[in-house]
Short mmCIF file of C-alpha atoms in Angstrom, two decimals:
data_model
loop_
_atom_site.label_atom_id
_atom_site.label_comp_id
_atom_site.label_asym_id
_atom_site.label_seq_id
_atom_site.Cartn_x
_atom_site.Cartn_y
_atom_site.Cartn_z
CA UNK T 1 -7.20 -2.73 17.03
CA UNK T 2 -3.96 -3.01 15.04
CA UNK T 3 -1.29 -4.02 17.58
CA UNK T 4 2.55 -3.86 17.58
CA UNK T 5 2.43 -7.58 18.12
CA UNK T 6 0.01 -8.28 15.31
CA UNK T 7 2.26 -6.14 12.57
CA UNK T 8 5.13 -8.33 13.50
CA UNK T 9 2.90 -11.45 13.12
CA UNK T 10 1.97 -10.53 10.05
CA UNK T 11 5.24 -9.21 8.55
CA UNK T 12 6.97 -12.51 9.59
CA UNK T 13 3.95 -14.39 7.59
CA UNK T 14 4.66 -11.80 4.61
CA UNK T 15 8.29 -12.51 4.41
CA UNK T 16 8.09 -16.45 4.94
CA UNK T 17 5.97 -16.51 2.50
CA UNK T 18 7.73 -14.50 -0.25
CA UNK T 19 11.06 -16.13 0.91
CA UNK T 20 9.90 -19.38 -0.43
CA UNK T 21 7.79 -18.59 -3.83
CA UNK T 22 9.66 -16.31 -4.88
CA UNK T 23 11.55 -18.95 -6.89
CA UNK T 24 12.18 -20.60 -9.96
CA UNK T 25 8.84 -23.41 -9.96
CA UNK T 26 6.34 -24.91 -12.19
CA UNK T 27 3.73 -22.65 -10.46
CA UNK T 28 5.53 -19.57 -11.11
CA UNK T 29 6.79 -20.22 -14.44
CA UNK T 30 3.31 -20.90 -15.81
CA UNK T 31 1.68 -17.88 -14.44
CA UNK T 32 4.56 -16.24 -16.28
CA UNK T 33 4.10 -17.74 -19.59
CA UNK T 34 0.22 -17.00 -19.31
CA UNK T 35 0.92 -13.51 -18.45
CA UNK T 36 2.95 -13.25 -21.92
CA UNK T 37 0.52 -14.85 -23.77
CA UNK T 38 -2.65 -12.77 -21.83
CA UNK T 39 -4.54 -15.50 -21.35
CA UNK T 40 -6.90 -14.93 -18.27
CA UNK T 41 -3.83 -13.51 -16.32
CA UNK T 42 -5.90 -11.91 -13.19
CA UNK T 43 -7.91 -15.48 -12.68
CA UNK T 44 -4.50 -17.41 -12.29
CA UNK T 45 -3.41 -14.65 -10.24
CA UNK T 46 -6.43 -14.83 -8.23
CA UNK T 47 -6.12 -19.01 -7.64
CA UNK T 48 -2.41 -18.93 -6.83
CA UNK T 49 -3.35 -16.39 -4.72
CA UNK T 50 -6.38 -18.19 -2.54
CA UNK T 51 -4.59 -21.83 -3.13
CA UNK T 52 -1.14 -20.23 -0.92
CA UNK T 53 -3.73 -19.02 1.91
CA UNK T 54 -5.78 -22.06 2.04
CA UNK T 55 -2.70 -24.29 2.02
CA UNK T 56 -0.82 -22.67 4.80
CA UNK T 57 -4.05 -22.51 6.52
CA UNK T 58 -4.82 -25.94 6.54
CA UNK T 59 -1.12 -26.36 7.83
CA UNK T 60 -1.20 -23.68 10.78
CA UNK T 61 -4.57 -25.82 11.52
CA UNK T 62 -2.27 -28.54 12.22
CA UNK T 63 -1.63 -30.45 9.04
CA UNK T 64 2.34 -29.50 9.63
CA UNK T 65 2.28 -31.37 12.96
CA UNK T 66 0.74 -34.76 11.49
CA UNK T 67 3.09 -34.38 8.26
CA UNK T 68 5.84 -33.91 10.45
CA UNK T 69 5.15 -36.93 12.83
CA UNK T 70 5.12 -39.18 9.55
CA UNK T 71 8.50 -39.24 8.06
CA UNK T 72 6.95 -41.88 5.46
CA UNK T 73 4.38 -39.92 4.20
CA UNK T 74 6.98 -37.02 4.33
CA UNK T 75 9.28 -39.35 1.84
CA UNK T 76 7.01 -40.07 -1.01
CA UNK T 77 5.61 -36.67 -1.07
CA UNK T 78 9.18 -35.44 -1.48
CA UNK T 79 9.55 -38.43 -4.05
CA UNK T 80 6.44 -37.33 -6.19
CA UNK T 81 7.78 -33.77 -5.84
CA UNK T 82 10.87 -34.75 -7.93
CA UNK T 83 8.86 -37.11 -10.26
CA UNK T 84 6.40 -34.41 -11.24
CA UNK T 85 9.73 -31.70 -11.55
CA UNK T 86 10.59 -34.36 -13.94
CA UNK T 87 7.96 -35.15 -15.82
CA UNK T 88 7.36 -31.11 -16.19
CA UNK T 89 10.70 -30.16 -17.31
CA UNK T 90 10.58 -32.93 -19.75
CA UNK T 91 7.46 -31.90 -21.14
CA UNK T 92 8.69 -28.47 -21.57
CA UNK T 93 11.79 -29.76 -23.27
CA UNK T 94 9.80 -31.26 -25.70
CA UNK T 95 7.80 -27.53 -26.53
CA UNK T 96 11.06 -26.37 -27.47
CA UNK T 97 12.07 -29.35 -29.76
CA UNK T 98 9.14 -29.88 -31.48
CA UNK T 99 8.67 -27.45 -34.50
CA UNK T 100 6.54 -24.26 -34.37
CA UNK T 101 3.53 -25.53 -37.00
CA UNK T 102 3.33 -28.73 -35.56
CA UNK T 103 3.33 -27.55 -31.52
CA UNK T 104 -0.66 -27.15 -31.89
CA UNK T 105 -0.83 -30.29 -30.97
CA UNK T 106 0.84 -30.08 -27.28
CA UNK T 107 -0.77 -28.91 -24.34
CA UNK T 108 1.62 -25.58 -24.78
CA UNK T 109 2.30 -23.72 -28.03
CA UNK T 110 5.66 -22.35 -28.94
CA UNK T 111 4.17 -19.15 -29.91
CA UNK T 112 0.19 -18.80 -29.35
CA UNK T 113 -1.96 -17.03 -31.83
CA UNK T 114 -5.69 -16.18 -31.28
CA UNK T 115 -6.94 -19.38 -32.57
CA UNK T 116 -5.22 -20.95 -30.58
CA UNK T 117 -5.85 -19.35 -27.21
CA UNK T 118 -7.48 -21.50 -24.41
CA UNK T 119 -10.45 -21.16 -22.51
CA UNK T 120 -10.84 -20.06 -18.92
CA UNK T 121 -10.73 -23.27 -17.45
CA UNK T 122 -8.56 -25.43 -19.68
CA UNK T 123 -6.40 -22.27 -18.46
CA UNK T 124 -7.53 -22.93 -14.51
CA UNK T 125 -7.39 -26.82 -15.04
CA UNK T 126 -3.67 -26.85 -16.08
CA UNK T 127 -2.90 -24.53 -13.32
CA UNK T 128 -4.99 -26.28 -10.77
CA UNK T 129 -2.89 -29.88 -11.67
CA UNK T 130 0.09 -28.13 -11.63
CA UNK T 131 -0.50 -26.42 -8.00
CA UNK T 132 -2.19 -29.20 -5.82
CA UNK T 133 -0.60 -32.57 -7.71
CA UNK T 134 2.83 -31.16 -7.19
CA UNK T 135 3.66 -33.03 -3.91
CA UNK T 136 6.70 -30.47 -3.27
CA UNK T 137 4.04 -27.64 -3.42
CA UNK T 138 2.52 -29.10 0.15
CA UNK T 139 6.24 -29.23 1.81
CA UNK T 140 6.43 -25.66 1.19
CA UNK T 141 3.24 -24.26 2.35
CA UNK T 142 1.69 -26.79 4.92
CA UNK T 143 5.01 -27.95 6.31
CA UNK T 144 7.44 -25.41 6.06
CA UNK T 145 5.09 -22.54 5.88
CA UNK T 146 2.30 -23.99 8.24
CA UNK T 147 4.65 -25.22 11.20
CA UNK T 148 6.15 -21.42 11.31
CA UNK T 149 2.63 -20.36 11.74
CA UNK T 150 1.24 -22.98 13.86
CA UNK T 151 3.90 -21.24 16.46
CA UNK T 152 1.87 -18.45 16.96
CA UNK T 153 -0.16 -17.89 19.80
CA UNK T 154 -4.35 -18.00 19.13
CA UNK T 155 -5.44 -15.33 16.78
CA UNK T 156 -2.04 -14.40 15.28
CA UNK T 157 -1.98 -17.64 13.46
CA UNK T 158 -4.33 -15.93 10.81
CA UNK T 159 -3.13 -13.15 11.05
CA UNK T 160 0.31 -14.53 10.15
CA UNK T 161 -1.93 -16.56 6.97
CA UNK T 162 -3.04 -12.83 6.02
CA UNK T 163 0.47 -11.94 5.74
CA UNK T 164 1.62 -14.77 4.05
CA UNK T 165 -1.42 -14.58 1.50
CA UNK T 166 -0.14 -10.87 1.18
CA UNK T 167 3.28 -11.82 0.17
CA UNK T 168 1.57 -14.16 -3.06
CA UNK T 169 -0.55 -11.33 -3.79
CA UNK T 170 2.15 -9.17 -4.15
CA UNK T 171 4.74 -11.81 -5.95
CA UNK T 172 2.19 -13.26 -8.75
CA UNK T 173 0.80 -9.23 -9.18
CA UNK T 174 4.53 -8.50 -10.07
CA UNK T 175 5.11 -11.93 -12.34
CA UNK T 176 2.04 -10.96 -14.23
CA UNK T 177 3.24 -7.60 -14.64
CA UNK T 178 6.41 -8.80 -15.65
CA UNK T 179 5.11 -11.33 -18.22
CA UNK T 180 3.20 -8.20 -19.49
CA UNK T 181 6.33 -6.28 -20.57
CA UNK T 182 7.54 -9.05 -22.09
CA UNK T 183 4.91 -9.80 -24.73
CA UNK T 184 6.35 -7.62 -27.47
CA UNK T 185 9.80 -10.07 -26.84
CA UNK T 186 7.79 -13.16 -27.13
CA UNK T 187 5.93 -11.96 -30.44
CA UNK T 188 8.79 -14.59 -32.20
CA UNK T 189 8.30 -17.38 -31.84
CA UNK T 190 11.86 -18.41 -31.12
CA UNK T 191 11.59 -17.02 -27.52
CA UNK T 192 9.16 -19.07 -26.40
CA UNK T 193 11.44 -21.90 -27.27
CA UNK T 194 13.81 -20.46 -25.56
CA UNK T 195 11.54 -19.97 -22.77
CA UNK T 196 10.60 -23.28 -22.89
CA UNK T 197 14.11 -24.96 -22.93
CA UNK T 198 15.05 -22.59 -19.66
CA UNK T 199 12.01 -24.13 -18.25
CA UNK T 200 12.59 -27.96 -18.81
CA UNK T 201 16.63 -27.64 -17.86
CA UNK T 202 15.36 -25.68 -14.81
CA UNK T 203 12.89 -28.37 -13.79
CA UNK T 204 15.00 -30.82 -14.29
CA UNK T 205 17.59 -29.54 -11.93
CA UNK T 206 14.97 -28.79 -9.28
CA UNK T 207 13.70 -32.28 -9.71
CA UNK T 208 17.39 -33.38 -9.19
CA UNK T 209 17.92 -31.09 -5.80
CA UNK T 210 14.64 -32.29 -4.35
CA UNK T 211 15.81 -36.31 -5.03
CA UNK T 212 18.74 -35.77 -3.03
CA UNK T 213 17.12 -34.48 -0.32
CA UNK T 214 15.50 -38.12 -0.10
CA UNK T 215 17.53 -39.21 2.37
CA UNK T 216 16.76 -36.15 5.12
CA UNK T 217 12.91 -37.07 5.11
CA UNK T 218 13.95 -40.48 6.76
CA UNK T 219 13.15 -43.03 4.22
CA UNK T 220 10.62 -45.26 3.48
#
């Protein structure tokens, strides 16, 4: 039976949850670009999706506590977190420089045309490496996300990872609806450039704000 207690629980899950991704990241922008492009939209949907719950899961399991007691392990995760930002916002950066005919080469066309589409799990395997070897990815959901949870009291810690896998349901449904009204803008080939270059500056600043909070995770 559906308790007053257990729609709190789950509401506070829900809004935790969508406090935190709903936000400019590497996660979110790529789901965005494949939702322009249509390239196997509802399966990236669908991974973001079960990757969120089984993140914050593990943390509500107790993965928060152990993070948290190890303010070294704590400082190079936030350390790779900025290098990948980095290394991502550069390699967008370079989408946008490099000239439409010759971005076949890259990982990430300015402007893809139906030769060029991927397959389903180049598409997966891009977004996989960009969800679980993002280091900053685990201080959000098993830290930040898990330690809220691991508050609750027996049951309603899952039902407070239902609510939280709610909220990603409901933010990557509206990103890939979103990157589905935009596909007659991104027809040129210009706005993907454009797209790209928001990206990399983007990334670069989050890989800047996430250095500089070096120094709160207690060092080395």
């Amino acid at each position: 039976m559906w308790t007053t207690t257990m729609a709190s629980t789950w509401l506070a899950g829900f809004t935790v949850c969508l406090s935190l991704i709903v936000s400019i990241g590497a996660q979110n922008l790529y789901v965005l670009r494949q939702a322009v492009s249509g390239e196997h939209v509802r399966a990236c949907v669908a991974w973001c999706v079960v990757s969120d719950a089984l993140l914050i899961g593990i943390g509500v399991a107790g993965m928060a506590q152990v993070l948290g007691e190890s303010p070294t392990l704590a400082y190079y995760l936030t350390l790779g977190g900025a290098i990948f930002l980095l290394a991502y916002g550069l390699m967008a950066l370079w989408r946008m420089a490099v000239p439409a005919g010759a971005a076949s080469a890259t990982d990430g066309p300015a402007a893809p045309t139906a030769a060029a589409r991927r397959g389903l799990w180049r598409v997966l395997g891009a977004l996989v490496v960009i969800t679980l070897f993002n280091p900053h990815v685990y201080l959000d959901t098993v830290v930040l996300v898990g330690t809220i949870g691991a508050r609750q009291d027996g049951s309603l810690k899952w039902i407070f990872v239902l609510g939280a896998a709610c909220a990603s349901l409901a933010w990557f449904v509206m990103l890939a609806s979103a990157g589905r009204r935009l596909q007659t803008l991104f027809a040129k080939p210009l706005a993907w450039r454009v797209m790209d270059g928001f990206t990399g500056v983007m990334m670069l600043a989050l890989a800047w704000w996430v250095y500089s909070g070096l120094e709160s995770t207690g060092g080395a």
